[in-house]
PDB file of C-alpha atoms in Angstrom:
ATOM      1  CA  SER A 299      -0.009  -0.083  -0.215  1.00  0.00           C
ATOM      2  CA  GLN A 300       1.119   3.822  -0.832  1.00  0.00           C
ATOM      3  CA  THR A 301       2.472   5.733   2.163  1.00  0.00           C
ATOM      4  CA  ILE A 302       3.504   9.132   2.774  1.00  0.00           C
ATOM      5  CA  HIS A 303       6.195  10.277   5.334  1.00  0.00           C
ATOM      6  CA  GLN A 304       6.719  13.791   5.918  1.00  0.00           C
ATOM      7  CA  TRP A 305       9.460  15.261   8.804  1.00  0.00           C
ATOM      8  CA  PRO A 306       9.938  16.546  11.156  1.00  0.00           C
ATOM      9  CA  ALA A 307       6.849  17.016  12.758  1.00  0.00           C
ATOM     10  CA  THR A 308       7.962  20.040  14.316  1.00  0.00           C
ATOM     11  CA  LEU A 309      10.563  22.637  14.000  1.00  0.00           C
ATOM     12  CA  VAL A 310      11.711  25.906  15.480  1.00  0.00           C
ATOM     13  CA  GLN A 311      13.857  27.597  13.774  1.00  0.00           C
ATOM     14  CA  PRO A 312      15.456  31.521  13.858  1.00  0.00           C
ATOM     15  CA  VAL A 313      14.694  34.240  11.457  1.00  0.00           C
ATOM     16  CA  GLY A 314      17.446  33.769   8.768  1.00  0.00           C
ATOM     17  CA  SER A 315      18.407  30.394   9.271  1.00  0.00           C
ATOM     18  CA  PRO A 316      17.736  27.794   6.205  1.00  0.00           C
ATOM     19  CA  LEU A 317      14.929  25.333   5.866  1.00  0.00           C
ATOM     20  CA  SER A 318      14.809  21.860   4.567  1.00  0.00           C
ATOM     21  CA  LEU A 319      11.317  19.850   4.989  1.00  0.00           C
ATOM     22  CA  GLU A 320      11.418  16.399   3.264  1.00  0.00           C
ATOM     23  CA  CYS A 321       8.521  14.452   2.178  1.00  0.00           C
ATOM     24  CA  THR A 322       8.653  10.927   0.782  1.00  0.00           C
ATOM     25  CA  VAL A 323       6.016   8.490  -0.932  1.00  0.00           C
ATOM     26  CA  GLU A 324       6.255   4.636  -1.021  1.00  0.00           C
ATOM     27  CA  GLY A 325       4.301   2.159  -2.905  1.00  0.00           C
ATOM     28  CA  THR A 326       3.515   4.114  -6.081  1.00  0.00           C
ATOM     29  CA  SER A 327       5.716   5.351  -9.167  1.00  0.00           C
ATOM     30  CA  ASN A 328       5.426   8.773 -10.584  1.00  0.00           C
ATOM     31  CA  PRO A 329       3.109  10.498  -8.221  1.00  0.00           C
ATOM     32  CA  ASN A 330       2.070  13.919  -8.470  1.00  0.00           C
ATOM     33  CA  LEU A 331       3.362  16.061  -5.356  1.00  0.00           C
ATOM     34  CA  TYR A 332       2.186  18.793  -3.553  1.00  0.00           C
ATOM     35  CA  TRP A 333       3.129  21.281  -0.932  1.00  0.00           C
ATOM     36  CA  TYR A 334       0.355  23.005   1.274  1.00  0.00           C
ATOM     37  CA  ARG A 335       0.902  25.527   3.762  1.00  0.00           C
ATOM     38  CA  GLN A 336      -2.352  25.809   6.530  1.00  0.00           C
ATOM     39  CA  ALA A 337      -2.899  28.951   8.262  1.00  0.00           C
ATOM     40  CA  ALA A 338      -5.860  29.416  10.766  1.00  0.00           C
ATOM     41  CA  GLY A 339      -9.036  30.823   9.045  1.00  0.00           C
ATOM     42  CA  ARG A 340      -7.146  30.608   5.623  1.00  0.00           C
ATOM     43  CA  GLY A 341      -7.728  26.815   5.060  1.00  0.00           C
ATOM     44  CA  LEU A 342      -5.002  25.151   2.952  1.00  0.00           C
ATOM     45  CA  GLN A 343      -3.140  27.316   0.191  1.00  0.00           C
ATOM     46  CA  LEU A 344      -0.821  25.135  -2.158  1.00  0.00           C
ATOM     47  CA  LEU A 345       2.457  26.478  -2.631  1.00  0.00           C
ATOM     48  CA  PHE A 346       4.330  23.969  -4.998  1.00  0.00           C
ATOM     49  CA  TYR A 347       3.289  20.921  -7.125  1.00  0.00           C
ATOM     50  CA  SER A 348       5.262  18.564  -9.174  1.00  0.00           C
ATOM     51  CA  VAL A 349       4.413  16.026 -11.756  1.00  0.00           C
ATOM     52  CA  GLY A 350       7.614  14.603 -12.213  1.00  0.00           C
ATOM     53  CA  ILE A 351      11.291  14.584 -11.379  1.00  0.00           C
ATOM     54  CA  GLY A 352      12.671  18.313 -11.692  1.00  0.00           C
ATOM     55  CA  GLN A 353       9.058  19.711 -12.541  1.00  0.00           C
ATOM     56  CA  ILE A 354       8.178  22.399 -10.089  1.00  0.00           C
ATOM     57  CA  SER A 355       5.087  24.825 -10.445  1.00  0.00           C
ATOM     58  CA  SER A 356       5.200  27.581  -7.763  1.00  0.00           C
ATOM     59  CA  GLU A 357       1.438  28.823  -7.112  1.00  0.00           C
ATOM     60  CA  VAL A 358       2.573  31.849  -4.792  1.00  0.00           C
ATOM     61  CA  PRO A 359       5.309  34.019  -4.987  1.00  0.00           C
ATOM     62  CA  GLN A 360       7.361  33.809  -1.501  1.00  0.00           C
ATOM     63  CA  ASN A 361      10.422  33.014   0.301  1.00  0.00           C
ATOM     64  CA  LEU A 362      10.467  29.322  -0.132  1.00  0.00           C
ATOM     65  CA  SER A 363      11.379  26.941  -3.027  1.00  0.00           C
ATOM     66  CA  ALA A 364      10.443  23.097  -3.577  1.00  0.00           C
ATOM     67  CA  SER A 365      12.857  20.346  -5.554  1.00  0.00           C
ATOM     68  CA  ARG A 366      11.865  17.016  -6.653  1.00  0.00           C
ATOM     69  CA  PRO A 367      15.746  15.174  -6.536  1.00  0.00           C
ATOM     70  CA  GLN A 368      14.113  11.766  -7.003  1.00  0.00           C
ATOM     71  CA  ASP A 369      10.473  10.670  -8.491  1.00  0.00           C
ATOM     72  CA  ARG A 370       9.100   9.860  -4.756  1.00  0.00           C
ATOM     73  CA  GLN A 371      10.919  12.747  -2.963  1.00  0.00           C
ATOM     74  CA  PHE A 372       9.854  16.388  -2.693  1.00  0.00           C
ATOM     75  CA  ILE A 373      11.701  18.894  -0.515  1.00  0.00           C
ATOM     76  CA  LEU A 374      10.529  21.861   0.717  1.00  0.00           C
ATOM     77  CA  SER A 375      13.294  24.842   1.173  1.00  0.00           C
ATOM     78  CA  SER A 376      14.309  28.187   2.329  1.00  0.00           C
ATOM     79  CA  LYS A 377      17.654  29.840   2.454  1.00  0.00           C
ATOM     80  CA  LYS A 378      16.582  32.579   4.863  1.00  0.00           C
ATOM     81  CA  LEU A 379      13.328  32.061   6.935  1.00  0.00           C
ATOM     82  CA  LEU A 380      11.088  34.929   7.547  1.00  0.00           C
ATOM     83  CA  LEU A 381       8.648  35.230  10.676  1.00  0.00           C
ATOM     84  CA  SER A 382       5.842  35.112   8.290  1.00  0.00           C
ATOM     85  CA  ASP A 383       7.057  31.646   7.175  1.00  0.00           C
ATOM     86  CA  SER A 384       5.652  30.284  10.238  1.00  0.00           C
ATOM     87  CA  GLY A 385       3.013  27.897   9.784  1.00  0.00           C
ATOM     88  CA  PHE A 386       1.889  24.281   9.475  1.00  0.00           C
ATOM     89  CA  TYR A 387       3.060  22.513   6.086  1.00  0.00           C
ATOM     90  CA  LEU A 388       1.426  19.609   4.299  1.00  0.00           C
ATOM     91  CA  CYS A 389       2.466  17.223   1.826  1.00  0.00           C
ATOM     92  CA  ALA A 390       0.544  15.419  -0.548  1.00  0.00           C
ATOM     93  CA  TRP A 391       0.476  12.920  -3.338  1.00  0.00           C
ATOM     94  CA  SER A 392      -1.729  11.721  -5.811  1.00  0.00           C
ATOM     95  CA  GLU A 393      -1.954   9.828  -8.816  1.00  0.00           C
ATOM     96  CA  PHE A 394      -2.104  11.570 -12.436  1.00  0.00           C
ATOM     97  CA  ALA A 395      -6.014  11.922 -12.704  1.00  0.00           C
ATOM     98  CA  GLY A 396      -6.147  13.404  -9.651  1.00  0.00           C
ATOM     99  CA  THR A 397      -8.960  11.543  -8.232  1.00  0.00           C
ATOM    100  CA  GLY A 398      -7.479  11.063  -4.835  1.00  0.00           C
ATOM    101  CA  TYR A 399      -5.064  12.599  -2.670  1.00  0.00           C
ATOM    102  CA  THR A 400      -3.353  11.491   0.394  1.00  0.00           C
ATOM    103  CA  PHE A 401      -1.715  14.077   2.896  1.00  0.00           C
ATOM    104  CA  GLY A 402       1.198  13.852   5.156  1.00  0.00           C
ATOM    105  CA  SER A 403       1.283  14.340   8.992  1.00  0.00           C
ATOM    106  CA  GLY A 404       2.259  17.793   8.430  1.00  0.00           C
ATOM    107  CA  THR A 405       5.044  19.882  10.222  1.00  0.00           C
ATOM    108  CA  ARG A 406       4.483  22.943  12.613  1.00  0.00           C
ATOM    109  CA  LEU A 407       7.084  25.193  11.479  1.00  0.00           C
ATOM    110  CA  THR A 408       7.751  28.276  14.124  1.00  0.00           C
ATOM    111  CA  VAL A 409      10.301  30.900  13.062  1.00  0.00           C
ATOM    112  CA  VAL A 410      11.187  32.979  16.174  1.00  0.00           C
TER     113      VAL A 410
ATOM    114  CA  ALA B  60      -8.515  28.846 -12.330  1.00  0.00           C
ATOM    115  CA  GLN B  61     -10.829  27.006  -9.998  1.00  0.00           C
ATOM    116  CA  SER B  62     -11.941  28.741  -6.685  1.00  0.00           C
ATOM    117  CA  VAL B  63     -14.002  27.036  -3.638  1.00  0.00           C
ATOM    118  CA  SER B  64     -16.029  29.301  -1.213  1.00  0.00           C
ATOM    119  CA  GLN B  65     -17.020  27.805   2.079  1.00  0.00           C
ATOM    120  CA  HIS B  66     -19.554  30.676   3.400  1.00  0.00           C
ATOM    121  CA  ASN B  67     -19.753  28.749   7.053  1.00  0.00           C
ATOM    122  CA  HIS B  68     -16.613  29.751   8.990  1.00  0.00           C
ATOM    123  CA  HIS B  69     -17.554  28.430  12.302  1.00  0.00           C
ATOM    124  CA  VAL B  70     -20.754  26.635  12.998  1.00  0.00           C
ATOM    125  CA  ILE B  71     -22.154  25.440  16.737  1.00  0.00           C
ATOM    126  CA  LEU B  72     -24.738  22.612  17.027  1.00  0.00           C
ATOM    127  CA  SER B  73     -25.834  20.679  19.494  1.00  0.00           C
ATOM    128  CA  GLU B  74     -25.824  16.685  19.438  1.00  0.00           C
ATOM    129  CA  ALA B  75     -28.326  15.217  17.183  1.00  0.00           C
ATOM    130  CA  ALA B  76     -28.957  18.520  15.497  1.00  0.00           C
ATOM    131  CA  SER B  77     -28.988  18.391  11.320  1.00  0.00           C
ATOM    132  CA  LEU B  78     -25.734  19.625   9.716  1.00  0.00           C
ATOM    133  CA  GLU B  79     -25.609  21.142   6.307  1.00  0.00           C
ATOM    134  CA  LEU B  80     -22.167  22.907   5.462  1.00  0.00           C
ATOM    135  CA  GLY B  81     -21.906  25.082   2.265  1.00  0.00           C
ATOM    136  CA  CYS B  82     -19.443  24.787  -0.579  1.00  0.00           C
ATOM    137  CA  ASN B  83     -19.625  26.701  -3.801  1.00  0.00           C
ATOM    138  CA  TYR B  84     -17.089  26.587  -6.379  1.00  0.00           C
ATOM    139  CA  SER B  85     -16.184  28.510  -9.367  1.00  0.00           C
ATOM    140  CA  TYR B  86     -15.148  26.612 -12.928  1.00  0.00           C
ATOM    141  CA  GLY B  87     -16.925  26.476 -16.046  1.00  0.00           C
ATOM    142  CA  GLY B  88     -15.846  22.512 -16.947  1.00  0.00           C
ATOM    143  CA  THR B  89     -15.831  19.570 -15.055  1.00  0.00           C
ATOM    144  CA  VAL B  90     -14.655  19.127 -12.011  1.00  0.00           C
ATOM    145  CA  ASN B  91     -14.099  16.526  -9.213  1.00  0.00           C
ATOM    146  CA  LEU B  92     -15.108  17.575  -5.987  1.00  0.00           C
ATOM    147  CA  PHE B  93     -13.957  16.494  -2.452  1.00  0.00           C
ATOM    148  CA  TRP B  94     -14.866  17.091   1.383  1.00  0.00           C
ATOM    149  CA  TYR B  95     -12.015  16.410   4.079  1.00  0.00           C
ATOM    150  CA  VAL B  96     -12.309  16.381   7.709  1.00  0.00           C
ATOM    151  CA  GLN B  97      -9.546  17.453  10.346  1.00  0.00           C
ATOM    152  CA  TYR B  98     -10.170  16.343  13.682  1.00  0.00           C
ATOM    153  CA  PRO B  99      -8.249  17.895  16.219  1.00  0.00           C
ATOM    154  CA  GLY B 100      -4.755  17.027  16.417  1.00  0.00           C
ATOM    155  CA  GLN B 101      -5.153  14.654  13.602  1.00  0.00           C
ATOM    156  CA  HIS B 102      -4.424  14.429   9.862  1.00  0.00           C
ATOM    157  CA  LEU B 103      -6.453  15.369   6.999  1.00  0.00           C
ATOM    158  CA  GLN B 104      -9.025  12.621   6.221  1.00  0.00           C
ATOM    159  CA  LEU B 105     -10.937  12.256   2.998  1.00  0.00           C
ATOM    160  CA  LEU B 106     -14.949  12.200   4.197  1.00  0.00           C
ATOM    161  CA  LEU B 107     -16.224  11.817   0.398  1.00  0.00           C
ATOM    162  CA  LYS B 108     -15.902  12.440  -3.195  1.00  0.00           C
ATOM    163  CA  TYR B 109     -17.806  13.038  -6.209  1.00  0.00           C
ATOM    164  CA  PHE B 110     -16.365  12.407  -9.944  1.00  0.00           C
ATOM    165  CA  SER B 111     -19.212  11.347 -11.931  1.00  0.00           C
ATOM    166  CA  GLY B 112     -22.568   9.672 -11.904  1.00  0.00           C
ATOM    167  CA  ASP B 113     -25.270   9.611  -9.050  1.00  0.00           C
ATOM    168  CA  PRO B 114     -24.938  13.207  -7.777  1.00  0.00           C
ATOM    169  CA  LEU B 115     -25.315  12.285  -4.060  1.00  0.00           C
ATOM    170  CA  VAL B 116     -22.568  10.883  -2.675  1.00  0.00           C
ATOM    171  CA  LYS B 117     -22.024   8.875   0.509  1.00  0.00           C
ATOM    172  CA  GLY B 118     -19.559   8.828   2.894  1.00  0.00           C
ATOM    173  CA  ILE B 119     -17.962   7.729   6.017  1.00  0.00           C
ATOM    174  CA  LYS B 120     -19.586   8.335   9.324  1.00  0.00           C
ATOM    175  CA  GLY B 121     -22.829   9.008   8.024  1.00  0.00           C
ATOM    176  CA  PHE B 122     -21.954  11.938   5.802  1.00  0.00           C
ATOM    177  CA  GLU B 123     -23.167  12.580   2.343  1.00  0.00           C
ATOM    178  CA  ALA B 124     -22.904  15.347  -0.182  1.00  0.00           C
ATOM    179  CA  GLU B 125     -24.963  16.554  -3.108  1.00  0.00           C
ATOM    180  CA  PHE B 126     -23.442  17.862  -6.309  1.00  0.00           C
ATOM    181  CA  ILE B 127     -25.840  20.251  -7.670  1.00  0.00           C
ATOM    182  CA  LYS B 128     -24.547  21.473 -11.331  1.00  0.00           C
ATOM    183  CA  SER B 129     -26.492  24.329 -11.978  1.00  0.00           C
ATOM    184  CA  LYS B 130     -25.869  25.531  -8.168  1.00  0.00           C
ATOM    185  CA  PHE B 131     -22.221  25.086  -8.601  1.00  0.00           C
ATOM    186  CA  SER B 132     -22.375  23.548  -5.099  1.00  0.00           C
ATOM    187  CA  PHE B 133     -21.050  20.458  -3.307  1.00  0.00           C
ATOM    188  CA  ASN B 134     -23.044  20.837   0.163  1.00  0.00           C
ATOM    189  CA  LEU B 135     -22.106  18.636   2.900  1.00  0.00           C
ATOM    190  CA  ARG B 136     -24.968  16.844   5.025  1.00  0.00           C
ATOM    191  CA  LYS B 137     -25.310  15.051   8.177  1.00  0.00           C
ATOM    192  CA  PRO B 138     -28.849  13.828   9.638  1.00  0.00           C
ATOM    193  CA  SER B 139     -27.745  13.959  13.404  1.00  0.00           C
ATOM    194  CA  VAL B 140     -24.434  14.912  14.344  1.00  0.00           C
ATOM    195  CA  GLN B 141     -22.373  13.990  17.224  1.00  0.00           C
ATOM    196  CA  TRP B 142     -19.786  15.351  19.486  1.00  0.00           C
ATOM    197  CA  SER B 143     -17.078  13.268  18.085  1.00  0.00           C
ATOM    198  CA  ASP B 144     -17.782  15.130  14.840  1.00  0.00           C
ATOM    199  CA  THR B 145     -16.192  18.438  16.080  1.00  0.00           C
ATOM    200  CA  ALA B 146     -13.665  19.357  13.528  1.00  0.00           C
ATOM    201  CA  GLU B 147     -12.920  21.315  10.608  1.00  0.00           C
ATOM    202  CA  TYR B 148     -14.225  20.556   7.164  1.00  0.00           C
ATOM    203  CA  PHE B 149     -12.728  21.458   4.035  1.00  0.00           C
ATOM    204  CA  CYS B 150     -14.242  21.486   0.670  1.00  0.00           C
ATOM    205  CA  ALA B 151     -11.891  21.006  -2.248  1.00  0.00           C
ATOM    206  CA  VAL B 152     -12.126  21.034  -6.029  1.00  0.00           C
ATOM    207  CA  ASN B 153     -10.055  19.793  -8.982  1.00  0.00           C
ATOM    208  CA  VAL B 154     -10.267  20.057 -12.697  1.00  0.00           C
ATOM    209  CA  ALA B 155     -11.213  16.682 -13.858  1.00  0.00           C
ATOM    210  CA  GLY B 156      -9.044  14.568 -16.183  1.00  0.00           C
ATOM    211  CA  THR B 157      -5.816  16.466 -15.655  1.00  0.00           C
ATOM    212  CA  ALA B 158      -3.062  16.138 -13.241  1.00  0.00           C
ATOM    213  CA  SER B 159      -4.212  19.263 -11.304  1.00  0.00           C
ATOM    214  CA  LYS B 160      -3.929  20.988  -8.064  1.00  0.00           C
ATOM    215  CA  LEU B 161      -6.436  20.329  -5.409  1.00  0.00           C
ATOM    216  CA  THR B 162      -7.937  23.610  -4.495  1.00  0.00           C
ATOM    217  CA  PHE B 163      -9.257  24.066  -0.997  1.00  0.00           C
ATOM    218  CA  GLY B 164     -11.862  26.647   0.733  1.00  0.00           C
ATOM    219  CA  THR B 165     -11.148  28.172   3.832  1.00  0.00           C
ATOM    220  CA  GLY B 166     -12.697  25.548   5.796  1.00  0.00           C
ATOM    221  CA  THR B 167     -15.762  25.295   8.341  1.00  0.00           C
ATOM    222  CA  ARG B 168     -14.988  24.716  11.986  1.00  0.00           C
ATOM    223  CA  LEU B 169     -17.890  22.913  13.664  1.00  0.00           C
ATOM    224  CA  GLN B 170     -18.391  22.714  17.264  1.00  0.00           C
ATOM    225  CA  VAL B 171     -20.809  19.952  18.763  1.00  0.00           C
ATOM    226  CA  THR B 172     -21.954  20.817  21.965  1.00  0.00           C
ATOM    227  CA  LEU B 173     -23.751  17.848  24.464  1.00  0.00           C
TER     228      LEU B 173
END
């Protein structure tokens, strides 16, 4: 069966420090991968999605970037974190047709 | 691009009351529709989804939703809520037949009181 792993679960980072959040999927190949950010009262905002290795689409301009170095690995990064980057980050995957999505357990990022 | 509106931001109901949460989407073509639930401290879970066929979709835990194409709506219903239904509910849409992104509404926080 397919599983999605996301880590770390919580992270506290100082302003200006780098960020790397990792997400991996098991049990499937060539998944679509997504990074969402969840903020209170704003639902889930799509940040990036990828339909293949090295293919990244950005949905909103921001201080973050994403990479997909392997088929089932999706990384969210920042060179210098801002206070406004604090939030709950969710990774998700779907098959090509987009008829089902599975979400990871999320990372609570606090920038101090 | 598609968008989703959830007009009820916070709903408070007593146990056994009936529930209807509104969801409207904006897109001119064929869409897939989803309802997700997030219980306190837990992952997002799929409640139900609609792709085609019978517009009345039944999901887990007694929830159902009806797709009304003419109204661009996909409202979530439950005849009798329980305290354990306290959670945040998200409606979402994607464009059918493409490897596309899932767009979420802002969510409705449901609080069920005893």
